[in-house]
Short mmCIF file of C-alpha atoms in Angstrom, two decimals:
data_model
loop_
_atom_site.label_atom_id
_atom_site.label_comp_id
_atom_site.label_asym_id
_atom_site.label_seq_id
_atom_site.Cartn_x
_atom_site.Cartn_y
_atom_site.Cartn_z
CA UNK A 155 126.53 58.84 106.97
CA UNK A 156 123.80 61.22 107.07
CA UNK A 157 121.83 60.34 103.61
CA UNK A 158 119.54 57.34 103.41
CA UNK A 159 120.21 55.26 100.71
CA UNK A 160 116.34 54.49 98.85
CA UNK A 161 115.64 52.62 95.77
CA UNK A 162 114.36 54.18 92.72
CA UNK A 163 110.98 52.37 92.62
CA UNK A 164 108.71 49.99 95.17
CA UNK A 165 109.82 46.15 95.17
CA UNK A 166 109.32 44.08 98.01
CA UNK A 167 110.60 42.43 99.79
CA UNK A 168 112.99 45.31 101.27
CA UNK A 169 115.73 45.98 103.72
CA UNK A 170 116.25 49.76 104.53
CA UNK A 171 119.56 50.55 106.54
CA UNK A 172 120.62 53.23 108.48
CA UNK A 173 123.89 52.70 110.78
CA UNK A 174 123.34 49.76 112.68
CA UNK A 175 119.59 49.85 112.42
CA UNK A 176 117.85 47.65 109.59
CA UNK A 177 113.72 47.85 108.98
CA UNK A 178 113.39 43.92 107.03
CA UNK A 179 109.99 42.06 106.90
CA UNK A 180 109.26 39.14 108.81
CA UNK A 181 109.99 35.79 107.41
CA UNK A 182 108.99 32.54 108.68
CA UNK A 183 112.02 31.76 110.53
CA UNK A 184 111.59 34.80 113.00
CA UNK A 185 108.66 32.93 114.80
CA UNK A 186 110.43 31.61 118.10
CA UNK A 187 112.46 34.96 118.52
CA UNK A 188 109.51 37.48 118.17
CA UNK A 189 107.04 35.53 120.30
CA UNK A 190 109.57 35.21 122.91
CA UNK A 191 110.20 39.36 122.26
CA UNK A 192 106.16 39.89 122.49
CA UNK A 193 105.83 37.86 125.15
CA UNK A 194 108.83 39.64 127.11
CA UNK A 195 107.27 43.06 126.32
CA UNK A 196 103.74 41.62 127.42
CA UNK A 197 103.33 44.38 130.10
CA UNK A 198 105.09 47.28 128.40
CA UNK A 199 103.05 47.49 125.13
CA UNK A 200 99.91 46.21 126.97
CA UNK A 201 98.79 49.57 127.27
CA UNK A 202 98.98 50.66 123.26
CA UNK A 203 98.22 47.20 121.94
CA UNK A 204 95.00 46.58 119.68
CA UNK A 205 92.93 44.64 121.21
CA UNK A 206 89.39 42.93 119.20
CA UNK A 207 85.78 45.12 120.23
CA UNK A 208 82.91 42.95 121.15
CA UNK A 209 81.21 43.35 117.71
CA UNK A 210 84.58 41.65 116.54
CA UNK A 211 85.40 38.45 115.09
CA UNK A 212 89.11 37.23 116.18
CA UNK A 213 91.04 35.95 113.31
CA UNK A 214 93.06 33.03 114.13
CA UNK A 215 96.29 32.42 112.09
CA UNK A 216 99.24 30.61 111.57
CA UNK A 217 102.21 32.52 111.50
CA UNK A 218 103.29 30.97 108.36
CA UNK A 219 99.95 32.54 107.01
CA UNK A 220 100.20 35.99 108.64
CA UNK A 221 103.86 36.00 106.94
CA UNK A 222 102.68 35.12 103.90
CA UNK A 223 99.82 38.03 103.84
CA UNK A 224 102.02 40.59 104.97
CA UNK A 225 104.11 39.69 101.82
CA UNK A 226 101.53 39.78 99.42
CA UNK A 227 100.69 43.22 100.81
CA UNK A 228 104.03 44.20 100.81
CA UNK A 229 104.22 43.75 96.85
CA UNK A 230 100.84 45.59 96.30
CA UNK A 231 102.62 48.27 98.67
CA UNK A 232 99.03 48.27 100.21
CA UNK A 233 101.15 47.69 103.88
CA UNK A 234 104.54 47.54 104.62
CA UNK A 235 105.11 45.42 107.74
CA UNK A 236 109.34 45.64 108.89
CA UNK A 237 110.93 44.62 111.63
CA UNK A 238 112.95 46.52 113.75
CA UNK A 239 116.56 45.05 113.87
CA UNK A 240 119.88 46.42 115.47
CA UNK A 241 123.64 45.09 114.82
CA UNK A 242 126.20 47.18 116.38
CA UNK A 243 128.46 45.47 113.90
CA UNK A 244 126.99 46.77 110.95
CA UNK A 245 129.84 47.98 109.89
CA UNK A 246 131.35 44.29 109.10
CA UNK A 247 132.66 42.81 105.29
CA UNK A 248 129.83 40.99 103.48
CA UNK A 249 130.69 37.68 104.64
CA UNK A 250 130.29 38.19 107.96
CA UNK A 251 127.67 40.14 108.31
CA UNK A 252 125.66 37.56 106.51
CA UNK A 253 126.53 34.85 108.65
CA UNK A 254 125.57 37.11 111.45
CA UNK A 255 121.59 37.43 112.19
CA UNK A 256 120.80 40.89 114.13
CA UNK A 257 118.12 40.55 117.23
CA UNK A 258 114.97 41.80 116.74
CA UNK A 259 114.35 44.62 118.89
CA UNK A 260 110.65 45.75 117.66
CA UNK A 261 108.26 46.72 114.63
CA UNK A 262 106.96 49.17 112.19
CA UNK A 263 104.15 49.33 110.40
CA UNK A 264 103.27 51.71 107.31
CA UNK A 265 99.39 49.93 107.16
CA UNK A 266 96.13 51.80 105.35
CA UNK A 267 97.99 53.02 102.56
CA UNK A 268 96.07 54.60 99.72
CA UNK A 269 96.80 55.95 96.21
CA UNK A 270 94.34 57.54 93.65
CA UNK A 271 93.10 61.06 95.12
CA UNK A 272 94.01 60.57 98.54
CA UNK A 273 98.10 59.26 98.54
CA UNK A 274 98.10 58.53 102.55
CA UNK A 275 99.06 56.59 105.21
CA UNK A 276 99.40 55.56 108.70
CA UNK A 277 102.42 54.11 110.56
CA UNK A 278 102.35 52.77 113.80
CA UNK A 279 105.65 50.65 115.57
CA UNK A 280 106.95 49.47 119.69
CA UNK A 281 109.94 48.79 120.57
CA UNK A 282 111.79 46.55 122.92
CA UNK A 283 111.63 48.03 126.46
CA UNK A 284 115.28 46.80 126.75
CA UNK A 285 116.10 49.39 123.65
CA UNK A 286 113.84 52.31 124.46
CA UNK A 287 115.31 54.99 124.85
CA UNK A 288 118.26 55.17 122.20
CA UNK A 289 116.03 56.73 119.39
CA UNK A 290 115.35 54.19 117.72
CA UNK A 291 111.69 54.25 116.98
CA UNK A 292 112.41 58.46 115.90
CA UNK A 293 115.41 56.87 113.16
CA UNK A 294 112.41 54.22 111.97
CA UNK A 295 109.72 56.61 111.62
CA UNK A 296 111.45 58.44 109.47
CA UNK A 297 113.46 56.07 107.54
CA UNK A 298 109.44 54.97 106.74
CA UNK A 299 108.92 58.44 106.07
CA UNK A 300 111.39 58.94 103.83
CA UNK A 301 110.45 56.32 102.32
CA UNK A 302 106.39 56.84 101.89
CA UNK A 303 107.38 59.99 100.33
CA UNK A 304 110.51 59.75 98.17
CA UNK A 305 109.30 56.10 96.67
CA UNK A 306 105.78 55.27 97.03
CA UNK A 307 104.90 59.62 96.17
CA UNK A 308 102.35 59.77 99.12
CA UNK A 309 101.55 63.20 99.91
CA UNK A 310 100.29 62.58 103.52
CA UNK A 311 101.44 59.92 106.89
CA UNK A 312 99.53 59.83 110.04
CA UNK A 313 100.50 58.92 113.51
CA UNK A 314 98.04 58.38 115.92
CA UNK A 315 98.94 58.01 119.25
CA UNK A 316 96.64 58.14 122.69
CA UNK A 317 97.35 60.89 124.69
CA UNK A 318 98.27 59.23 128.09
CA UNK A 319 101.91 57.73 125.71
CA UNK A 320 104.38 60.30 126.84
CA UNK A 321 106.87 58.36 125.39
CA UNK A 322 105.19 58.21 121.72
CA UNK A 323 104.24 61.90 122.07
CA UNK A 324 107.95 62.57 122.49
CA UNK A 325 108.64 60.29 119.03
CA UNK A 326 106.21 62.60 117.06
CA UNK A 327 108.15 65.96 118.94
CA UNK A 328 111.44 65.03 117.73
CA UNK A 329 110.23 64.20 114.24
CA UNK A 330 108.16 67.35 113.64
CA UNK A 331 105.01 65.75 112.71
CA UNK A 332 102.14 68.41 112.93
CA UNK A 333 99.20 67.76 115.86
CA UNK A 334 96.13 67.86 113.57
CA UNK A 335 93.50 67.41 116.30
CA UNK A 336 91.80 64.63 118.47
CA UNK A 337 89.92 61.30 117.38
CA UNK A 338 87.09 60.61 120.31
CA UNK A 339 87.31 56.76 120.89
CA UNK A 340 89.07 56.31 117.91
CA UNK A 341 90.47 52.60 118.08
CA UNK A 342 89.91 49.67 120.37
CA UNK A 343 93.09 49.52 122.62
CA UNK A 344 93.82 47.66 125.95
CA UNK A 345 90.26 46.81 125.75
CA UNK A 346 88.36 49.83 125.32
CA UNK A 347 87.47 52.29 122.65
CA UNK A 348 90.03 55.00 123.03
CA UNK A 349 91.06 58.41 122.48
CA UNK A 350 93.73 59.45 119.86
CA UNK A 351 95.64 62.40 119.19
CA UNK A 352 96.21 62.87 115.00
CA UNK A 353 100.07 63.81 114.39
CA UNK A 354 100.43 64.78 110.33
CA UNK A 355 102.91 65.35 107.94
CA UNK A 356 102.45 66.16 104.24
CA UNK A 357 105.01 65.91 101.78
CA UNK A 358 105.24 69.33 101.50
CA UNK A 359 105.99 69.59 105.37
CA UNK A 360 108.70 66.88 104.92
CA UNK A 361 112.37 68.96 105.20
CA UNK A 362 114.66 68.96 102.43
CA UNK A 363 117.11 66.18 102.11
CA UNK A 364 114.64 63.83 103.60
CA UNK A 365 113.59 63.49 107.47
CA UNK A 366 116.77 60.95 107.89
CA UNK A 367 119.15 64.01 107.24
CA UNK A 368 117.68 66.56 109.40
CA UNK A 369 116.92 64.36 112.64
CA UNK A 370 120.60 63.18 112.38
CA UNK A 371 121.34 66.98 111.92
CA UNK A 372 119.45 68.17 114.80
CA UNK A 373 121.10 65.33 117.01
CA UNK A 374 124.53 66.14 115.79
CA UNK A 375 123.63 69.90 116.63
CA UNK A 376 122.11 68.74 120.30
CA UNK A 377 124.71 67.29 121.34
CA UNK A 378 127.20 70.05 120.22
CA UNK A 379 125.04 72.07 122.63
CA UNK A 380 124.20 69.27 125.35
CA UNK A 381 126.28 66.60 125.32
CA UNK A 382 124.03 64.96 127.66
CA UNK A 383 121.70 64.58 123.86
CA UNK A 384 124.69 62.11 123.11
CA UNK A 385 124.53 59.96 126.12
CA UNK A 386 121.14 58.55 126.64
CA UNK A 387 118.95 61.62 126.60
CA UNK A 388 117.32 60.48 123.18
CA UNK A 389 114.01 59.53 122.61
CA UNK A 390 112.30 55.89 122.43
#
């Protein structure tokens, strides 16, 4: 399966597949799993976390209540918040795949979105450190990508990433997004105002078929080359 399957129009909320990797938003029930998953990755994404600057004002919420925003967000398509889920037995009947609940293995995040002149966006995601490595954050990004463009007609997504995340530098390599220059103390992170590098792509920039189709074509052709591409040389 190379083509990602999109709906004609925005409704939320929305499950996007691809293989045995699902991007669904968070419901209530997910609370014990992902805090246990944050709390597990506590070191790893301690680095790239936001953190709240000293002019700040912490916002303390229930998780019932942050579910319930990122819905209402979700159906103004003013943020889309998924999680990251994988089930190697995607390819199951009906039946049991819905008895079957997929581990969470991280998050995406397609947040700032605008309309009217401008038509952009932002995404951000992490990913289990137990799953980095696999390319699954690269098959996210651009299922999110695909999606910004094809459904909600934005015209431009931004990545910004600081420059000391090799790993998330490598993310933006594979998937072609354009460097567009650096932000100076851009966003508070790990407890400090930090720098940012600006990845871009434009609709326009966006290959033909979709950005699904032509990462799974440039990993089919990679490993043809190097099979080394098809046995854990891929990307987080």
């Amino acid at each position: 399966m190379v083509d990602l399957d999109l709906p004609r129009a925005h409704r939320w909320p929305l499950t996007l597949r691809f293989g045995p990797l699902a991007l669904r938003p968070i419901e209530r029930r997910d609370a014990a799993e992902l805090r246990q998953l944050r709390a597990r990755n506590r070191e790893w994404t301690g680095p790239w976390d936001t953190t709240v600057p000293p002019q700040g004002v912490p916002r303390s919420l229930t998780f019932g209540r942050m579910v319930a925003e990122q819905r209402a967000r979700g159906r103004a398509a003013t943020q889309l918040s998924w999680l990251l889920t994988l089930d190697p037995g995607a390819a199951a009947g009906g039946e049991a795949r819905r008895r079957r609940r997929a581990p969470i293995v991280g998050q995406l995040t397609v947040a700032d979105i605008v309309y009217g002149a401008g038509r952009f966006a932002s995404i951000g995601y992490w990913i289990d450190q137990g799953h980095a490595g696999r390319g699954l954050v690269p098959l996210a990004a651009a299922i999110a990508t695909d999606y910004c463009f094809e459904v909600l007609e934005l015209h431009r997504l931004e990545i910004c990433i600081r420059p000391e995340n090799q790993r998330s530098l490598r993310v933006v390599d594979k998937l072609g997004y354009r460097r567009e220059g650096l932000r100076p103390r851009y966003l508070h992170i790990d407890g400090d105002w930090r720098d940012h590098l600006v990845f871009v792509m434009t609709s326009e920039e966006c290959p033909a078929g979709g950005l699904v189709r032509a990462l799974v074509e440039q990993r089919v052709q990679d490993a043809a080359t190097n099979p080394a591409k098809a046995t854990g040389d891929a990307v987080d």
